[in-house]
PDB file of C-alpha atoms and ligand atoms in Angstrom:
ATOM      1  CA  MET A 928     192.889 -26.499 110.522  1.00 63.00           C
ATOM      2  CA  VAL A 929     195.032 -26.192 107.595  1.00 61.00           C
ATOM      3  CA  VAL A 930     198.196 -24.297 108.612  1.00 63.00           C
ATOM      4  CA  ASN A 931     200.266 -22.818 105.645  1.00 69.00           C
ATOM      5  CA  ILE A 932     203.997 -22.932 106.515  1.00 81.00           C
ATOM      6  CA  LEU A 933     205.962 -20.079 105.013  1.00 75.00           C
ATOM      7  CA  LYS A 934     208.654 -21.391 102.625  1.00 95.00           C
ATOM      8  CA  THR A 935     211.659 -19.781 101.420  1.00 97.00           C
ATOM      9  CA  LEU A 936     213.937 -20.913  98.511  1.00 97.00           C
ATOM     10  CA  ILE A 937     217.505 -19.635  98.320  1.00 98.00           C
ATOM     11  CA  ILE A 938     219.631 -19.932  95.287  1.00 98.00           C
ATOM     12  CA  ASN A 939     223.361 -19.864  96.287  1.00 98.00           C
ATOM     13  CA  GLY A 940     225.499 -18.666  93.368  1.00 98.00           C
ATOM     14  CA  SER A 941     228.683 -18.977  95.489  1.00 98.00           C
ATOM     15  CA  PRO A 942     231.266 -21.855  95.367  1.00 98.00           C
ATOM     16  CA  ARG A 943     232.579 -21.009  99.091  1.00 98.00           C
ATOM     17  CA  GLU A 944     230.811 -23.140 101.426  1.00 95.00           C
ATOM     18  CA  ASN A 945     231.600 -20.673 104.232  1.00 96.00           C
ATOM     19  CA  GLY A 946     231.919 -17.601 102.176  1.00 98.00           C
ATOM     20  CA  ASN A 947     230.302 -14.310 102.143  1.00 98.00           C
ATOM     21  CA  CYS A 948     226.896 -15.187 100.392  1.00 98.00           C
ATOM     22  CA  ALA A 949     226.918 -18.172 102.786  1.00 98.00           C
ATOM     23  CA  THR A 950     227.285 -15.922 105.827  1.00 98.00           C
ATOM     24  CA  LEU A 951     224.598 -13.527 104.912  1.00 98.00           C
ATOM     25  CA  THR A 952     221.938 -16.313 103.712  1.00 98.00           C
ATOM     26  CA  LYS A 953     222.665 -17.623 107.325  1.00 98.00           C
ATOM     27  CA  GLU A 954     222.053 -14.619 108.924  1.00 98.00           C
ATOM     28  CA  MET A 955     218.664 -14.331 107.135  1.00 98.00           C
ATOM     29  CA  ILE A 956     217.820 -18.135 107.893  1.00 97.00           C
ATOM     30  CA  LYS A 957     218.336 -17.329 111.754  1.00 97.00           C
ATOM     31  CA  TYR A 958     215.146 -14.775 111.294  1.00 97.00           C
ATOM     32  CA  LEU A 959     213.229 -16.611 108.423  1.00 97.00           C
ATOM     33  CA  LYS A 960     210.038 -18.076 109.535  1.00 95.00           C
ATOM     34  CA  GLY A 961     209.129 -21.413 108.234  1.00 95.00           C
ATOM     35  CA  GLU A 962     210.599 -23.976 105.781  1.00 95.00           C
ATOM     36  CA  VAL A 963     213.839 -23.046 103.764  1.00 97.00           C
ATOM     37  CA  LYS A 964     215.447 -24.654 100.771  1.00 96.00           C
ATOM     38  CA  ILE A 965     218.752 -24.083  99.550  1.00 97.00           C
ATOM     39  CA  ILE A 966     220.165 -24.626  96.088  1.00 97.00           C
ATOM     40  CA  ASN A 967     224.056 -24.772  95.645  1.00 97.00           C
ATOM     41  CA  THR A 968     224.195 -23.853  92.029  1.00 98.00           C
ATOM     42  CA  TYR A 969     228.243 -25.184  92.034  1.00 98.00           C
ATOM     43  CA  TYR A 970     227.088 -28.430  93.540  1.00 97.00           C
ATOM     44  CA  ASP A 971     223.606 -29.377  92.969  1.00 96.00           C
ATOM     45  CA  ASP A 972     222.805 -31.496  90.002  1.00 93.00           C
ATOM     46  CA  ILE A 973     221.243 -29.301  87.495  1.00 97.00           C
ATOM     47  CA  SER A 974     222.454 -28.599  83.909  1.00 98.00           C
ATOM     48  CA  PRO A 975     222.149 -25.767  81.815  1.00 98.00           C
ATOM     49  CA  CYS A 976     219.683 -25.189  79.184  1.00 98.00           C
ATOM     50  CA  THR A 977     220.795 -26.624  75.477  1.00 98.00           C
ATOM     51  CA  ASP A 978     218.200 -24.771  73.802  1.00 98.00           C
ATOM     52  CA  CYS A 979     216.572 -28.083  72.562  1.00 98.00           C
ATOM     53  CA  ARG A 980     213.320 -26.082  72.061  1.00 98.00           C
ATOM     54  CA  TYR A 981     211.397 -29.055  73.579  1.00 98.00           C
ATOM     55  CA  CYS A 982     209.354 -26.257  75.845  1.00 98.00           C
ATOM     56  CA  TRP A 983     208.477 -24.330  72.477  1.00 98.00           C
ATOM     57  CA  GLU A 984     206.033 -27.372  71.982  1.00 97.00           C
ATOM     58  CA  ASN A 985     205.413 -28.939  75.524  1.00 97.00           C
ATOM     59  CA  ASN A 986     204.473 -27.783  79.034  1.00 96.00           C
ATOM     60  CA  GLY A 987     207.871 -28.777  80.459  1.00 96.00           C
ATOM     61  CA  CYS A 988     211.692 -29.468  80.037  1.00 98.00           C
ATOM     62  CA  SER A 989     213.066 -32.106  78.779  1.00 98.00           C
ATOM     63  CA  ILE A 990     216.343 -32.298  80.781  1.00 98.00           C
ATOM     64  CA  ASN A 991     215.730 -34.766  83.744  1.00 97.00           C
ATOM     65  CA  ASP A 992     217.357 -33.672  86.522  1.00 97.00           C
ATOM     66  CA  GLU A 993     216.927 -31.875  90.161  1.00 97.00           C
ATOM     67  CA  MET A 994     215.534 -29.018  88.248  1.00 98.00           C
ATOM     68  CA  GLN A 995     212.333 -30.703  87.710  1.00 97.00           C
ATOM     69  CA  GLU A 996     211.576 -30.501  91.309  1.00 96.00           C
ATOM     70  CA  VAL A 997     212.473 -26.983  91.482  1.00 97.00           C
ATOM     71  CA  TYR A 998     209.967 -25.813  88.939  1.00 97.00           C
ATOM     72  CA  LYS A 999     207.597 -27.217  91.579  1.00 96.00           C
ATOM     73  CA  LEU A1000     209.147 -25.154  94.109  1.00 96.00           C
ATOM     74  CA  PHE A1001     208.809 -21.823  92.133  1.00 96.00           C
ATOM     75  CA  ASP A1002     205.026 -22.643  92.186  1.00 96.00           C
ATOM     76  CA  GLU A1003     204.927 -23.384  96.042  1.00 95.00           C
ATOM     77  CA  VAL A1004     207.534 -20.979  97.998  1.00 96.00           C
ATOM     78  CA  ASP A1005     206.596 -17.467  99.445  1.00 96.00           C
ATOM     79  CA  ASN A1006     209.942 -16.042  99.049  1.00 97.00           C
ATOM     80  CA  VAL A1007     212.952 -16.501  96.895  1.00 98.00           C
ATOM     81  CA  ILE A1008     216.387 -15.462  97.702  1.00 98.00           C
ATOM     82  CA  ILE A1009     219.193 -14.982  95.305  1.00 98.00           C
ATOM     83  CA  ALA A1010     222.778 -14.920  96.535  1.00 98.00           C
ATOM     84  CA  SER A1011     225.971 -14.296  94.568  1.00 98.00           C
ATOM     85  CA  PRO A1012     229.441 -13.131  94.768  1.00 98.00           C
ATOM     86  CA  ILE A1013     230.069 -10.538  91.929  1.00 98.00           C
ATOM     87  CA  TYR A1014     232.325 -11.911  88.787  1.00 98.00           C
ATOM     88  CA  PHE A1015     233.323  -9.651  86.435  1.00 98.00           C
ATOM     89  CA  SER A1016     230.333  -7.094  87.622  1.00 98.00           C
ATOM     90  CA  GLU A1017     227.955  -9.888  86.896  1.00 98.00           C
ATOM     91  CA  LEU A1018     226.443 -12.927  88.769  1.00 98.00           C
ATOM     92  CA  THR A1019     228.508 -15.806  88.800  1.00 98.00           C
ATOM     93  CA  GLY A1020     228.555 -18.035  85.616  1.00 98.00           C
ATOM     94  CA  LYS A1021     226.991 -21.170  87.802  1.00 98.00           C
ATOM     95  CA  LEU A1022     224.136 -18.975  88.723  1.00 98.00           C
ATOM     96  CA  LEU A1023     223.287 -17.788  84.952  1.00 98.00           C
ATOM     97  CA  SER A1024     223.295 -21.510  83.877  1.00 98.00           C
ATOM     98  CA  PHE A1025     220.844 -22.302  86.476  1.00 98.00           C
ATOM     99  CA  ALA A1026     218.841 -19.359  85.564  1.00 98.00           C
ATOM    100  CA  SER A1027     219.003 -20.470  81.739  1.00 98.00           C
ATOM    101  CA  ARG A1028     216.596 -23.284  82.895  1.00 98.00           C
ATOM    102  CA  LEU A1029     213.969 -20.743  83.421  1.00 98.00           C
ATOM    103  CA  GLN A1030     213.530 -20.603  79.770  1.00 98.00           C
ATOM    104  CA  TYR A1031     210.876 -23.107  80.065  1.00 97.00           C
ATOM    105  CA  PHE A1032     208.804 -20.262  82.155  1.00 98.00           C
ATOM    106  CA  TYR A1033     209.746 -17.841  79.348  1.00 97.00           C
ATOM    107  CA  SER A1034     208.835 -20.112  76.501  1.00 97.00           C
ATOM    108  CA  SER A1035     205.442 -20.753  78.304  1.00 97.00           C
ATOM    109  CA  ARG A1036     204.388 -17.304  78.457  1.00 96.00           C
ATOM    110  CA  TYR A1037     205.971 -15.673  75.535  1.00 96.00           C
ATOM    111  CA  ILE A1038     206.397 -18.702  73.000  1.00 97.00           C
ATOM    112  CA  ARG A1039     203.860 -21.050  73.513  1.00 97.00           C
ATOM    113  CA  LYS A1040     201.850 -18.309  74.963  1.00 97.00           C
ATOM    114  CA  ASP A1041     199.990 -20.871  77.156  1.00 97.00           C
ATOM    115  CA  SER A1042     196.725 -19.148  78.925  1.00 95.00           C
ATOM    116  CA  ASN A1043     196.788 -21.656  81.440  1.00 94.00           C
ATOM    117  CA  PHE A1044     200.576 -20.926  82.655  1.00 94.00           C
ATOM    118  CA  ARG A1045     200.459 -19.533  86.239  1.00 93.00           C
ATOM    119  CA  LEU A1046     203.063 -18.846  88.561  1.00 96.00           C
ATOM    120  CA  LYS A1047     202.692 -18.026  92.532  1.00 96.00           C
ATOM    121  CA  ARG A1048     203.607 -14.280  93.298  1.00 97.00           C
ATOM    122  CA  LYS A1049     206.807 -14.263  95.454  1.00 97.00           C
ATOM    123  CA  ASN A1050     208.849 -11.952  97.211  1.00 98.00           C
ATOM    124  CA  SER A1051     212.519 -11.847  96.722  1.00 98.00           C
ATOM    125  CA  ILE A1052     215.700 -10.239  98.366  1.00 98.00           C
ATOM    126  CA  LEU A1053     219.035 -10.421  96.380  1.00 98.00           C
ATOM    127  CA  ILE A1054     222.309 -10.738  98.464  1.00 98.00           C
ATOM    128  CA  LEU A1055     225.512  -9.395  96.470  1.00 98.00           C
ATOM    129  CA  THR A1056     229.091  -9.679  97.733  1.00 98.00           C
ATOM    130  CA  GLY A1057     232.070  -8.306  95.913  1.00 98.00           C
ATOM    131  CA  GLY A1058     235.789  -8.232  96.917  1.00 98.00           C
ATOM    132  CA  GLY A1059     235.991  -4.559  95.686  1.00 97.00           C
ATOM    133  CA  ASP A1060     233.525  -1.673  95.149  1.00 92.00           C
ATOM    134  CA  GLY A1061     233.356  -1.466  91.387  1.00 94.00           C
ATOM    135  CA  SER A1062     230.204  -1.722  89.163  1.00 96.00           C
ATOM    136  CA  ILE A1063     227.448  -4.321  90.253  1.00 97.00           C
ATOM    137  CA  LYS A1064     224.760  -2.842  87.958  1.00 97.00           C
ATOM    138  CA  PRO A1065     225.085  -5.668  85.481  1.00 98.00           C
ATOM    139  CA  ALA A1066     224.070  -8.328  88.323  1.00 98.00           C
ATOM    140  CA  ILE A1067     221.301  -6.422  89.728  1.00 98.00           C
ATOM    141  CA  GLU A1068     219.943  -5.939  86.248  1.00 98.00           C
ATOM    142  CA  ARG A1069     220.475  -9.924  85.763  1.00 98.00           C
ATOM    143  CA  ALA A1070     218.803 -10.539  89.178  1.00 98.00           C
ATOM    144  CA  ASN A1071     215.921  -8.552  88.385  1.00 97.00           C
ATOM    145  CA  ILE A1072     215.266 -10.362  84.945  1.00 97.00           C
ATOM    146  CA  ILE A1073     215.574 -13.732  86.565  1.00 98.00           C
ATOM    147  CA  PHE A1074     212.939 -12.365  89.460  1.00 98.00           C
ATOM    148  CA  ARG A1075     210.512 -11.574  86.470  1.00 97.00           C
ATOM    149  CA  HIS A1076     210.740 -15.082  84.808  1.00 96.00           C
ATOM    150  CA  ILE A1077     209.811 -16.522  88.376  1.00 97.00           C
ATOM    151  CA  ASN A1078     206.894 -13.754  89.443  1.00 97.00           C
ATOM    152  CA  ALA A1079     208.973 -12.496  92.341  1.00 98.00           C
ATOM    153  CA  GLN A1080     208.964  -8.853  93.223  1.00 97.00           C
ATOM    154  CA  GLN A1081     212.150  -7.797  94.803  1.00 97.00           C
ATOM    155  CA  ILE A1082     211.824  -5.955  97.889  1.00 97.00           C
ATOM    156  CA  GLY A1083     215.604  -5.527  98.969  1.00 98.00           C
ATOM    157  CA  ILE A1084     219.051  -6.014  98.362  1.00 98.00           C
ATOM    158  CA  VAL A1085     221.996  -7.007 101.083  1.00 98.00           C
ATOM    159  CA  LEU A1086     225.168  -5.809  99.986  1.00 98.00           C
ATOM    160  CA  SER A1087     228.504  -6.643 101.275  1.00 98.00           C
ATOM    161  CA  LEU A1088     231.243  -4.895  99.097  1.00 98.00           C
ATOM    162  CA  LYS A1089     235.240  -4.583  99.711  1.00 98.00           C
ATOM    163  CA  THR A1090     235.136  -8.280 101.270  1.00 98.00           C
ATOM    164  CA  ASN A1091     238.755  -8.267 100.453  1.00 98.00           C
ATOM    165  CA  GLU A1092     239.321  -6.019 103.263  1.00 98.00           C
ATOM    166  CA  VAL A1093     236.400  -6.664 105.494  1.00 98.00           C
ATOM    167  CA  GLN A1094     234.437 -10.050 105.370  1.00 98.00           C
ATOM    168  CA  ALA A1095     230.673  -9.991 105.217  1.00 98.00           C
ATOM    169  CA  ASN A1096     230.803 -11.738 108.913  1.00 98.00           C
ATOM    170  CA  LYS A1097     232.657  -8.341 110.234  1.00 98.00           C
ATOM    171  CA  ASP A1098     229.908  -6.093 107.869  1.00 98.00           C
ATOM    172  CA  ASP A1099     227.404  -4.973 110.488  1.00 98.00           C
ATOM    173  CA  ASP A1100     225.785  -2.975 108.259  1.00 98.00           C
ATOM    174  CA  ALA A1101     225.022  -6.123 105.699  1.00 98.00           C
ATOM    175  CA  LEU A1102     224.385  -8.333 108.776  1.00 98.00           C
ATOM    176  CA  ASN A1103     221.691  -5.974 110.109  1.00 98.00           C
ATOM    177  CA  ASN A1104     220.369  -5.336 106.639  1.00 98.00           C
ATOM    178  CA  ALA A1105     220.054  -9.377 106.189  1.00 98.00           C
ATOM    179  CA  LYS A1106     218.108  -9.658 109.545  1.00 98.00           C
ATOM    180  CA  GLU A1107     215.898  -6.726 108.815  1.00 98.00           C
ATOM    181  CA  LEU A1108     215.093  -8.082 105.416  1.00 98.00           C
ATOM    182  CA  ALA A1109     214.348 -11.697 106.557  1.00 98.00           C
ATOM    183  CA  LEU A1110     211.631  -9.951 109.265  1.00 98.00           C
ATOM    184  CA  LYS A1111     210.267  -8.117 106.495  1.00 97.00           C
ATOM    185  CA  LEU A1112     209.892 -11.008 104.401  1.00 97.00           C
ATOM    186  CA  ASN A1113     208.035 -12.788 107.241  1.00 96.00           C
ATOM    187  CA  LYS A1114     205.706  -9.730 107.758  1.00 95.00           C
ATOM    188  CA  LEU A1115     204.820  -9.285 103.939  1.00 95.00           C
ATOM    189  CA  SER A1116     203.974 -13.203 104.224  1.00 87.00           C
ATOM    190  CA  SER A1117     201.828 -13.367 107.294  1.00 81.00           C
TER     191      SER A1117
HETATM  192  C1  LIG P 220     236.322 -14.931  88.946  1.00 60.40           C
HETATM  193  C2  LIG P 220     236.172 -13.929  90.234  1.00 60.40           C
HETATM  194  C3  LIG P 220     235.953 -12.866  89.546  1.00 60.40           C
HETATM  195  C4  LIG P 220     235.262 -11.671  90.735  1.00 60.40           C
HETATM  196  N1  LIG P 220     235.001 -10.379  90.096  1.00 60.40           N
HETATM  197  C5  LIG P 220     234.707  -9.329  90.817  1.00 60.40           C
HETATM  198  C6  LIG P 220     234.260  -8.176  90.621  1.00 60.40           C
HETATM  199  O1  LIG P 220     234.123  -7.784  89.285  1.00 60.40           O
HETATM  200  N2  LIG P 220     233.852  -7.033  91.418  1.00 60.40           N
HETATM  201  C7  LIG P 220     234.308  -7.267  92.579  1.00 60.40           C
HETATM  202  O2  LIG P 220     233.689  -6.610  93.483  1.00 60.40           O
HETATM  203  N3  LIG P 220     234.536  -8.691  93.430  1.00 60.40           N
HETATM  204  C8  LIG P 220     234.834  -9.700  92.403  1.00 60.40           C
HETATM  205  N4  LIG P 220     235.395 -10.758  92.705  1.00 60.40           N
HETATM  206  C9  LIG P 220     235.406 -11.075  94.319  1.00 60.40           C
HETATM  207  C10 LIG P 220     234.173 -11.794  94.851  1.00 60.40           C
HETATM  208  O3  LIG P 220     233.247 -10.947  94.599  1.00 60.40           O
HETATM  209  C11 LIG P 220     234.462 -11.622  96.221  1.00 60.40           C
HETATM  210  O4  LIG P 220     235.435 -12.143  96.992  1.00 60.40           O
HETATM  211  C12 LIG P 220     233.091 -12.421  97.182  1.00 60.40           C
HETATM  212  O5  LIG P 220     233.022 -11.618  98.442  1.00 60.40           O
HETATM  213  C13 LIG P 220     233.332 -13.650  97.353  1.00 60.40           C
HETATM  214  O6  LIG P 220     232.062 -14.153  97.634  1.00 60.40           O
HETATM  215  P1  LIG P 220     231.722 -15.771  98.482  1.00 60.40           P
HETATM  216  O7  LIG P 220     232.550 -15.770  99.605  1.00 60.40           O
HETATM  217  O8  LIG P 220     230.260 -15.763  98.720  1.00 60.40           O
HETATM  218  O9  LIG P 220     231.905 -16.717  97.209  1.00 60.40           O
HETATM  219  C14 LIG P 220     235.451 -11.792  92.049  1.00 60.40           C
HETATM  220  C15 LIG P 220     236.032 -13.183  92.336  1.00 60.40           C
HETATM  221  C16 LIG P 220     236.610 -13.979  91.321  1.00 60.40           C
HETATM  222  C17 LIG P 220     236.788 -15.482  92.017  1.00 60.40           C
END
């Protein structure tokens, strides 16, 4: 019998190893079934897109780094979780730098118009943490663009704001939301 193991890819846009995004992703991991792979955009070997336009003509990306494995994962996993602190109302620059490499998928669809291009449909969650309670709309909009590029449907957001006053590890609403959304991902993929 072949058993399909649920797989989740977490893309962490925070530089803080034990920061608020880490707290909330760990809370989700506690409840998520199956395998989890974490990409740390600050520390993993993934360069930004250089707009070399290789993917305008070829089925792939010319930059030979860890992203080559991540491209494959985007066609294998059931869930994608993006976690980011709010920086200037946006996702962090490192997360956007990572996301620039998704240009290969965009190019396959809209520039090369490759009729054989397929990416597995996935569910996704966005985790956002902010020191204050200012605008987060740009971050949500940008994350939704990333989810579209990877053929993922956003099914929920975990939000922990005013972390300058209360860190995410004491934010019961955010912790509970993280747990509930992890359980929802399990249910949707079962
Ligand atoms: C460069 C920089 C820009 C920031 N900009 C914002 C902002 O626009 N809005 C906000 O609420 N918090 C802002 N913050 C605070 C972080 O979002 C907040 O501390 C967050 O909880 C950190 O998450 P982490 O511990 O997962 O890295 C900023 C922090 C830094 C370092």
